[in-house]
């Protein structure tokens, strides 16, 4: 039975909703992917080890893990639009604080922006399921493309901004506060259409409540989310350093990281659309794993003359993996409330798992002075991703 919330996505306002989703999604990776190419500058300036440098990428993931289970309840109690708007305020503050000098500001600001991104990570998929139930695949694609495009841009321009433009690493990171403030302004009109507190879905909740924490399918989705995130953030944090060991300078390695993310762009739109039309997504999972294994093996044993090929293959594999993880939140649930609950669970446990990646890889490199063992860890992660992905791709609901 239709209710007031269905009336909010009318033609006169749907453009504002789409714009809001796009600009917020643009902020969900750029503040994180801008760090990787600058790791050596930050490490030398703040005088920290590779392990502590990896913590700069790990902290937001820990924030995702801690806050994600609480976000659906906050959205239901205070309203999705209001909670997202507050998160954007904290995101801007965190970016600004991180860009100030000093190790304390670096880590505290990183933690704050991590909490803010966690809120948007959890709630945006449920907004898409609520307002675009018949176009979930295409809207998830739009959301993913915006996130990935700005993430790629951030990786590519970090070193030029810091070195060539003279902004140093602080300015290269702080400039993303402008984008987060713009997203705040774009989302502000949504408060006029504030969803009624205590609900995030247009369907009745009581009769469809499930405990996702007791669902084996939900755990498979969660592990898929976590493992693919770990692989992605390890590459975001350390790919430039891996490439520098092969003789590629920091500026060029930053652009290679950008190319990896640009390579996934078409697939972050195509894969959700295809996945939404399939009875199950097992074929897409198989393709994902083949791509990730091929790209990682290429970095390990392939010719350095075609290293760009391995990076592009890794990017495409990452695009498949991320898009599937986002689609599983909607495909494996009945309504937006369940989607938010599954998203919260997956991003809590999943990012807790992912958080171990960058710091662990940094520690292993410090211990072995080689990137071979870290790359073998990624190969093992890809195999595990296949195992849980086959289960998550089943045509079932939590």
Short mmCIF file of C-alpha atoms in Angstrom, two decimals:
data_model
loop_
_atom_site.label_atom_id
_atom_site.label_comp_id
_atom_site.label_asym_id
_atom_site.label_seq_id
_atom_site.Cartn_x
_atom_site.Cartn_y
_atom_site.Cartn_z
CA UNK A 1 0.00 0.00 0.00
CA UNK A 2 1.56 3.33 -1.00
CA UNK A 3 2.40 5.83 1.68
CA UNK A 4 3.88 9.29 1.99
CA UNK A 5 7.42 8.18 1.25
CA UNK A 6 6.52 7.01 -2.24
CA UNK A 7 5.45 10.54 -3.08
CA UNK A 8 8.88 11.97 -2.45
CA UNK A 9 10.46 10.53 -5.62
CA UNK A 10 8.31 12.58 -8.02
CA UNK A 11 9.74 14.07 -11.24
CA UNK A 12 10.14 17.52 -9.70
CA UNK A 13 12.45 16.19 -6.99
CA UNK A 14 13.98 13.05 -8.46
CA UNK A 15 16.73 15.08 -10.14
CA UNK A 16 17.79 16.50 -6.77
CA UNK A 17 17.87 13.02 -5.25
CA UNK A 18 20.07 11.73 -8.09
CA UNK A 19 22.35 14.76 -7.84
CA UNK A 20 22.67 14.25 -4.11
CA UNK A 21 23.56 10.57 -4.52
CA UNK A 22 26.18 11.40 -7.18
CA UNK A 23 27.98 14.14 -5.24
CA UNK A 24 27.95 12.21 -1.97
CA UNK A 25 29.27 9.08 -3.71
CA UNK A 26 32.09 11.25 -5.11
CA UNK A 27 33.30 11.75 -1.51
CA UNK A 28 33.35 8.10 -0.48
CA UNK A 29 36.72 7.18 -1.98
CA UNK A 30 38.59 10.36 -2.91
CA UNK A 31 39.63 11.23 0.68
CA UNK A 32 41.03 7.69 0.97
CA UNK A 33 42.57 7.06 -2.45
CA UNK A 34 44.40 10.39 -2.34
CA UNK A 35 46.62 8.98 0.43
CA UNK A 36 48.35 6.08 -1.36
CA UNK A 37 50.56 8.09 -3.75
CA UNK A 38 51.51 10.41 -0.88
CA UNK A 39 52.48 7.70 1.60
CA UNK A 40 56.23 8.22 1.19
CA UNK A 41 55.89 12.02 1.60
CA UNK A 42 53.70 11.63 4.69
CA UNK A 43 55.95 8.92 6.14
CA UNK A 44 59.10 10.99 5.74
CA UNK A 45 57.53 14.24 6.95
CA UNK A 46 55.79 12.78 10.02
CA UNK A 47 58.59 10.24 10.56
CA UNK A 48 56.60 7.04 10.87
CA UNK A 49 57.19 3.42 9.79
CA UNK A 50 55.49 1.64 6.89
CA UNK A 51 53.29 -0.14 9.42
CA UNK A 52 52.07 3.17 10.87
CA UNK A 53 51.74 4.60 7.36
CA UNK A 54 49.44 1.70 6.53
CA UNK A 55 47.36 2.72 9.54
CA UNK A 56 46.34 5.90 7.68
CA UNK A 57 44.36 3.68 5.31
CA UNK A 58 43.36 1.23 8.05
CA UNK A 59 41.79 3.82 10.41
CA UNK A 60 38.83 4.67 8.13
CA UNK A 61 38.15 0.95 7.70
CA UNK A 62 38.09 0.50 11.47
CA UNK A 63 35.69 3.44 11.66
CA UNK A 64 33.48 1.75 9.06
CA UNK A 65 33.51 -1.43 11.14
CA UNK A 66 32.65 0.28 14.44
CA UNK A 67 29.87 2.58 13.25
CA UNK A 68 28.19 0.63 10.44
CA UNK A 69 25.96 -1.58 12.67
CA UNK A 70 24.54 1.53 14.38
CA UNK A 71 23.81 3.53 11.23
CA UNK A 72 20.51 1.82 10.21
CA UNK A 73 19.10 2.44 13.69
CA UNK A 74 20.19 6.10 13.57
CA UNK A 75 18.53 6.46 10.17
CA UNK A 76 15.28 4.96 11.40
CA UNK A 77 15.20 7.07 14.56
CA UNK A 78 16.28 10.48 13.26
CA UNK A 79 15.64 10.21 9.52
CA UNK A 80 17.99 9.14 6.73
CA UNK A 81 18.37 12.60 5.19
CA UNK A 82 19.27 14.29 8.46
CA UNK A 83 21.85 11.66 9.42
CA UNK A 84 23.52 11.87 6.00
CA UNK A 85 23.67 15.67 6.23
CA UNK A 86 25.31 15.52 9.67
CA UNK A 87 27.80 12.99 8.32
CA UNK A 88 28.78 15.39 5.53
CA UNK A 89 29.52 18.10 8.10
CA UNK A 90 31.84 15.72 9.97
CA UNK A 91 33.40 14.59 6.70
CA UNK A 92 34.41 18.17 5.86
CA UNK A 93 35.73 18.74 9.39
CA UNK A 94 37.74 15.51 9.29
CA UNK A 95 39.34 16.36 5.95
CA UNK A 96 40.33 19.82 7.17
CA UNK A 97 41.74 18.48 10.45
CA UNK A 98 43.74 15.77 8.66
CA UNK A 99 45.37 18.35 6.41
CA UNK A 100 46.84 20.25 9.36
CA UNK A 101 50.43 19.51 10.38
CA UNK A 102 51.21 16.90 13.00
CA UNK A 103 50.70 13.17 13.46
CA UNK A 104 47.84 13.65 15.94
CA UNK A 105 45.81 15.77 13.51
CA UNK A 106 46.57 13.29 10.73
CA UNK A 107 45.18 10.30 12.60
CA UNK A 108 42.29 12.03 14.41
CA UNK A 109 41.10 13.72 11.21
CA UNK A 110 41.36 10.42 9.35
CA UNK A 111 39.24 8.68 11.99
CA UNK A 112 36.56 11.40 11.86
CA UNK A 113 36.25 11.29 8.09
CA UNK A 114 36.13 7.50 8.32
CA UNK A 115 33.09 7.65 10.63
CA UNK A 116 31.39 10.11 8.27
CA UNK A 117 32.01 7.97 5.18
CA UNK A 118 30.70 4.92 7.08
CA UNK A 119 27.29 6.61 7.48
CA UNK A 120 26.98 7.35 3.77
CA UNK A 121 28.29 3.91 2.81
CA UNK A 122 25.48 2.24 4.73
CA UNK A 123 22.57 4.58 3.99
CA UNK A 124 23.01 5.38 0.30
CA UNK A 125 22.31 1.79 -0.90
CA UNK A 126 19.09 1.79 1.15
CA UNK A 127 18.11 5.19 -0.33
CA UNK A 128 18.61 3.71 -3.81
CA UNK A 129 16.48 0.64 -3.00
CA UNK A 130 13.78 2.86 -1.46
CA UNK A 131 13.55 5.56 -4.14
CA UNK A 132 14.54 3.54 -7.24
CA UNK A 133 13.20 0.00 -6.65
CA UNK A 134 12.76 -0.67 -10.39
CA UNK A 135 16.08 0.93 -11.43
CA UNK A 136 18.31 -0.40 -8.70
CA UNK A 137 20.94 -1.75 -11.09
CA UNK A 138 21.37 1.45 -13.09
CA UNK A 139 21.32 3.70 -10.00
CA UNK A 140 23.85 1.47 -8.24
CA UNK A 141 25.96 1.84 -11.38
CA UNK A 142 25.69 5.64 -11.27
CA UNK A 143 26.60 5.60 -7.57
CA UNK A 144 29.58 3.30 -8.20
CA UNK A 145 30.86 5.28 -11.19
CA UNK A 146 30.82 8.55 -9.25
CA UNK A 147 32.66 6.95 -6.34
CA UNK A 148 35.25 5.27 -8.55
CA UNK A 149 35.79 8.21 -10.91
CA UNK A 150 36.63 10.66 -8.15
CA UNK A 151 38.68 8.01 -6.40
CA UNK A 152 40.74 7.62 -9.57
CA UNK A 153 41.13 11.38 -10.02
CA UNK A 154 42.28 11.73 -6.42
CA UNK A 155 45.01 9.11 -6.91
CA UNK A 156 46.26 10.73 -10.10
CA UNK A 157 46.46 14.34 -8.96
CA UNK A 158 47.75 13.84 -5.40
CA UNK A 159 51.47 13.97 -6.21
CA UNK A 160 51.16 16.78 -8.82
CA UNK A 161 49.20 18.86 -6.30
CA UNK A 162 51.65 18.15 -3.49
CA UNK A 163 54.89 18.54 -5.48
CA UNK A 164 54.27 20.45 -8.71
CA UNK A 165 51.65 22.83 -7.31
CA UNK A 166 53.57 23.22 -4.05
CA UNK A 167 50.61 22.31 -1.82
CA UNK A 168 52.60 19.64 0.03
CA UNK A 169 50.81 16.50 1.19
CA UNK A 170 48.65 18.55 3.57
CA UNK A 171 47.16 20.67 0.78
CA UNK A 172 46.77 17.71 -1.57
CA UNK A 173 44.64 15.96 1.07
CA UNK A 174 42.84 19.07 2.32
CA UNK A 175 41.57 20.13 -1.09
CA UNK A 176 38.92 17.40 -0.94
CA UNK A 177 37.17 19.36 1.79
CA UNK A 178 35.82 21.57 -1.00
CA UNK A 179 34.06 18.61 -2.61
CA UNK A 180 32.58 17.45 0.68
CA UNK A 181 31.23 20.95 1.38
CA UNK A 182 29.64 21.03 -2.09
CA UNK A 183 27.97 17.68 -1.35
CA UNK A 184 26.58 19.16 1.88
CA UNK A 185 25.00 22.02 -0.10
CA UNK A 186 23.57 19.60 -2.69
CA UNK A 187 22.02 17.36 -0.04
CA UNK A 188 20.57 20.21 2.03
CA UNK A 189 17.30 20.40 0.00
CA UNK A 190 16.51 16.80 0.98
CA UNK A 191 15.70 17.94 4.52
CA UNK A 192 12.50 19.43 3.12
CA UNK A 193 11.48 15.90 2.18
CA UNK A 194 12.78 14.35 5.37
CA UNK A 195 11.71 10.74 5.78
CA UNK A 196 9.64 10.15 8.86
CA UNK A 197 11.92 9.12 11.73
CA UNK A 198 11.79 5.47 12.83
CA UNK A 199 11.60 4.17 9.25
CA UNK A 200 13.86 3.94 6.23
CA UNK A 201 11.62 2.00 3.93
CA UNK A 202 8.37 2.38 2.11
CA UNK A 203 7.39 -1.22 2.88
CA UNK A 204 6.04 -2.40 6.21
CA UNK A 205 8.93 -3.34 8.43
CA UNK A 206 7.46 -5.39 11.26
CA UNK A 207 6.26 -8.29 9.09
CA UNK A 208 9.56 -8.45 7.18
CA UNK A 209 12.04 -8.12 10.05
CA UNK A 210 14.89 -10.62 9.96
CA UNK A 211 18.01 -11.02 12.05
CA UNK A 212 20.69 -10.77 9.39
CA UNK A 213 23.36 -11.78 11.92
CA UNK A 214 21.86 -15.29 12.00
CA UNK A 215 21.66 -15.69 8.24
CA UNK A 216 24.38 -17.81 6.53
CA UNK A 217 23.66 -15.95 3.28
CA UNK A 218 24.19 -12.62 5.02
CA UNK A 219 27.55 -13.85 6.30
CA UNK A 220 28.58 -14.85 2.79
CA UNK A 221 27.66 -11.39 1.51
CA UNK A 222 29.56 -9.89 4.44
CA UNK A 223 32.72 -11.91 3.78
CA UNK A 224 32.53 -11.10 0.07
CA UNK A 225 32.30 -7.41 0.95
CA UNK A 226 35.18 -7.66 3.40
CA UNK A 227 37.61 -9.62 1.26
CA UNK A 228 37.09 -7.50 -1.86
CA UNK A 229 37.51 -4.37 0.28
CA UNK A 230 40.73 -5.71 1.77
CA UNK A 231 42.17 -6.38 -1.69
CA UNK A 232 41.11 -2.94 -2.92
CA UNK A 233 42.47 -0.96 0.03
CA UNK A 234 45.75 -2.90 0.05
CA UNK A 235 46.22 -1.87 -3.58
CA UNK A 236 45.16 1.71 -2.83
CA UNK A 237 47.66 1.93 0.01
CA UNK A 238 50.63 0.07 -1.45
CA UNK A 239 50.42 -0.25 -5.24
CA UNK A 240 52.49 2.95 -5.78
CA UNK A 241 55.17 1.55 -3.44
CA UNK A 242 55.06 -1.86 -5.18
CA UNK A 243 55.57 -0.13 -8.51
CA UNK A 244 58.37 2.08 -7.18
CA UNK A 245 60.30 -1.07 -6.24
CA UNK A 246 60.11 -1.95 -9.95
CA UNK A 247 61.70 1.36 -10.93
CA UNK A 248 58.61 3.51 -11.49
CA UNK A 249 58.81 6.99 -9.91
CA UNK A 250 56.23 8.23 -7.40
CA UNK A 251 54.44 10.58 -9.80
CA UNK A 252 54.05 7.91 -12.48
CA UNK A 253 53.04 5.25 -9.94
CA UNK A 254 50.29 7.58 -8.71
CA UNK A 255 48.92 7.80 -12.24
CA UNK A 256 49.14 4.01 -12.58
CA UNK A 257 46.99 3.75 -9.46
CA UNK A 258 44.62 6.22 -11.08
CA UNK A 259 44.53 4.14 -14.27
CA UNK A 260 43.67 1.04 -12.22
CA UNK A 261 40.62 2.85 -10.88
CA UNK A 262 39.69 4.33 -14.25
CA UNK A 263 39.77 0.84 -15.76
CA UNK A 264 36.97 -0.27 -13.46
CA UNK A 265 34.65 2.64 -14.29
CA UNK A 266 32.67 1.12 -17.21
CA UNK A 267 32.23 -2.11 -15.26
CA UNK A 268 30.91 -0.42 -12.12
CA UNK A 269 27.93 0.59 -14.28
CA UNK A 270 27.65 -2.44 -16.55
CA UNK A 271 28.01 -5.14 -13.88
CA UNK A 272 25.13 -3.94 -11.61
CA UNK A 273 22.79 -3.71 -14.62
CA UNK A 274 23.72 -7.23 -15.77
CA UNK A 275 23.61 -8.62 -12.23
CA UNK A 276 20.11 -7.22 -11.70
CA UNK A 277 18.85 -9.15 -14.74
CA UNK A 278 20.37 -12.51 -13.76
CA UNK A 279 18.67 -15.15 -11.62
CA UNK A 280 22.01 -15.65 -9.88
CA UNK A 281 25.38 -13.95 -10.23
CA UNK A 282 27.77 -16.92 -10.07
CA UNK A 283 29.17 -16.37 -13.57
CA UNK A 284 30.07 -12.80 -12.61
CA UNK A 285 31.83 -14.08 -9.49
CA UNK A 286 33.90 -16.51 -11.60
CA UNK A 287 34.90 -13.71 -13.99
CA UNK A 288 35.84 -11.53 -11.01
CA UNK A 289 38.21 -14.11 -9.55
CA UNK A 290 39.87 -14.87 -12.91
CA UNK A 291 40.61 -11.17 -13.36
CA UNK A 292 42.00 -10.67 -9.84
CA UNK A 293 44.20 -13.77 -10.02
CA UNK A 294 45.50 -12.84 -13.47
CA UNK A 295 46.35 -9.27 -12.45
CA UNK A 296 48.10 -10.30 -9.22
CA UNK A 297 50.09 -13.07 -10.92
CA UNK A 298 51.07 -10.54 -13.56
CA UNK A 299 52.54 -8.25 -10.91
CA UNK A 300 54.42 -11.20 -9.44
CA UNK A 301 55.73 -12.98 -12.52
CA UNK A 302 54.67 -10.99 -15.59
CA UNK A 303 56.90 -8.83 -17.74
CA UNK A 304 57.50 -5.33 -16.40
CA UNK A 305 57.14 -4.09 -19.97
CA UNK A 306 53.40 -4.77 -19.86
CA UNK A 307 52.84 -3.89 -16.20
CA UNK A 308 50.11 -1.49 -17.25
CA UNK A 309 48.13 -4.48 -18.58
CA UNK A 310 48.25 -6.21 -15.19
CA UNK A 311 47.11 -3.01 -13.48
CA UNK A 312 44.17 -2.61 -15.87
CA UNK A 313 43.14 -6.25 -15.34
CA UNK A 314 43.29 -5.73 -11.57
CA UNK A 315 41.15 -2.61 -11.94
CA UNK A 316 38.50 -4.43 -13.96
CA UNK A 317 38.46 -7.26 -11.43
CA UNK A 318 38.06 -4.76 -8.61
CA UNK A 319 35.18 -3.12 -10.49
CA UNK A 320 33.39 -6.47 -10.78
CA UNK A 321 33.96 -7.29 -7.10
CA UNK A 322 32.84 -3.91 -5.73
CA UNK A 323 29.76 -3.73 -7.95
CA UNK A 324 28.64 -7.21 -6.95
CA UNK A 325 29.09 -6.44 -3.25
CA UNK A 326 26.91 -3.33 -3.60
CA UNK A 327 24.24 -5.19 -5.57
CA UNK A 328 24.08 -8.05 -3.07
CA UNK A 329 22.69 -5.65 -0.44
CA UNK A 330 19.58 -5.12 -2.57
CA UNK A 331 19.36 -8.44 -4.40
CA UNK A 332 19.53 -10.56 -1.25
CA UNK A 333 16.91 -8.53 0.70
CA UNK A 334 13.19 -7.78 0.43
CA UNK A 335 13.05 -4.09 1.35
CA UNK A 336 15.13 -0.99 2.10
CA UNK A 337 15.13 -1.66 5.85
CA UNK A 338 16.65 -5.11 5.34
CA UNK A 339 19.07 -3.65 2.77
CA UNK A 340 20.27 -1.12 5.35
CA UNK A 341 20.64 -3.85 8.00
CA UNK A 342 22.59 -6.12 5.64
CA UNK A 343 24.68 -3.17 4.46
CA UNK A 344 25.44 -2.26 8.08
CA UNK A 345 26.42 -5.82 8.97
CA UNK A 346 28.51 -6.34 5.83
CA UNK A 347 30.33 -3.06 6.18
CA UNK A 348 30.94 -3.59 9.91
CA UNK A 349 32.43 -7.08 9.82
CA UNK A 350 33.64 -6.70 6.25
CA UNK A 351 35.63 -3.53 6.86
CA UNK A 352 36.97 -4.92 10.14
CA UNK A 353 38.42 -7.71 8.02
CA UNK A 354 39.57 -5.24 5.38
CA UNK A 355 41.22 -3.04 8.01
CA UNK A 356 43.82 -5.71 8.67
CA UNK A 357 45.02 -5.50 5.08
CA UNK A 358 47.06 -2.28 4.67
CA UNK A 359 48.77 -2.48 8.07
CA UNK A 360 49.50 -6.22 7.69
CA UNK A 361 50.94 -5.71 4.22
CA UNK A 362 53.09 -2.83 5.49
CA UNK A 363 54.33 -5.01 8.36
CA UNK A 364 55.15 -7.92 6.03
CA UNK A 365 57.07 -5.60 3.72
CA UNK A 366 59.03 -4.17 6.65
CA UNK A 367 59.81 -7.72 7.82
CA UNK A 368 60.80 -9.17 4.43
CA UNK A 369 61.86 -6.06 2.50
CA UNK A 370 59.95 -7.51 -0.45
CA UNK A 371 56.49 -7.25 -1.98
CA UNK A 372 56.33 -10.94 -3.00
CA UNK A 373 54.76 -12.27 0.22
CA UNK A 374 52.13 -9.47 0.28
CA UNK A 375 51.17 -10.32 -3.30
CA UNK A 376 50.83 -14.01 -2.35
CA UNK A 377 48.46 -12.89 0.41
CA UNK A 378 46.33 -11.19 -2.27
CA UNK A 379 46.28 -14.42 -4.30
CA UNK A 380 44.97 -16.31 -1.28
CA UNK A 381 42.37 -13.61 -0.64
CA UNK A 382 41.12 -13.97 -4.23
CA UNK A 383 40.60 -17.72 -3.73
CA UNK A 384 38.60 -17.07 -0.54
CA UNK A 385 36.58 -14.43 -2.40
CA UNK A 386 35.58 -17.07 -4.93
CA UNK A 387 34.41 -19.48 -2.22
CA UNK A 388 32.16 -16.98 -0.40
CA UNK A 389 31.11 -15.28 -3.65
CA UNK A 390 29.59 -18.45 -5.07
CA UNK A 391 27.38 -18.65 -1.98
CA UNK A 392 26.50 -14.94 -1.96
CA UNK A 393 25.48 -15.13 -5.62
CA UNK A 394 22.71 -17.67 -5.00
CA UNK A 395 19.18 -16.57 -5.86
CA UNK A 396 17.95 -16.41 -2.25
CA UNK A 397 16.94 -13.83 0.34
CA UNK A 398 18.34 -13.41 3.84
#
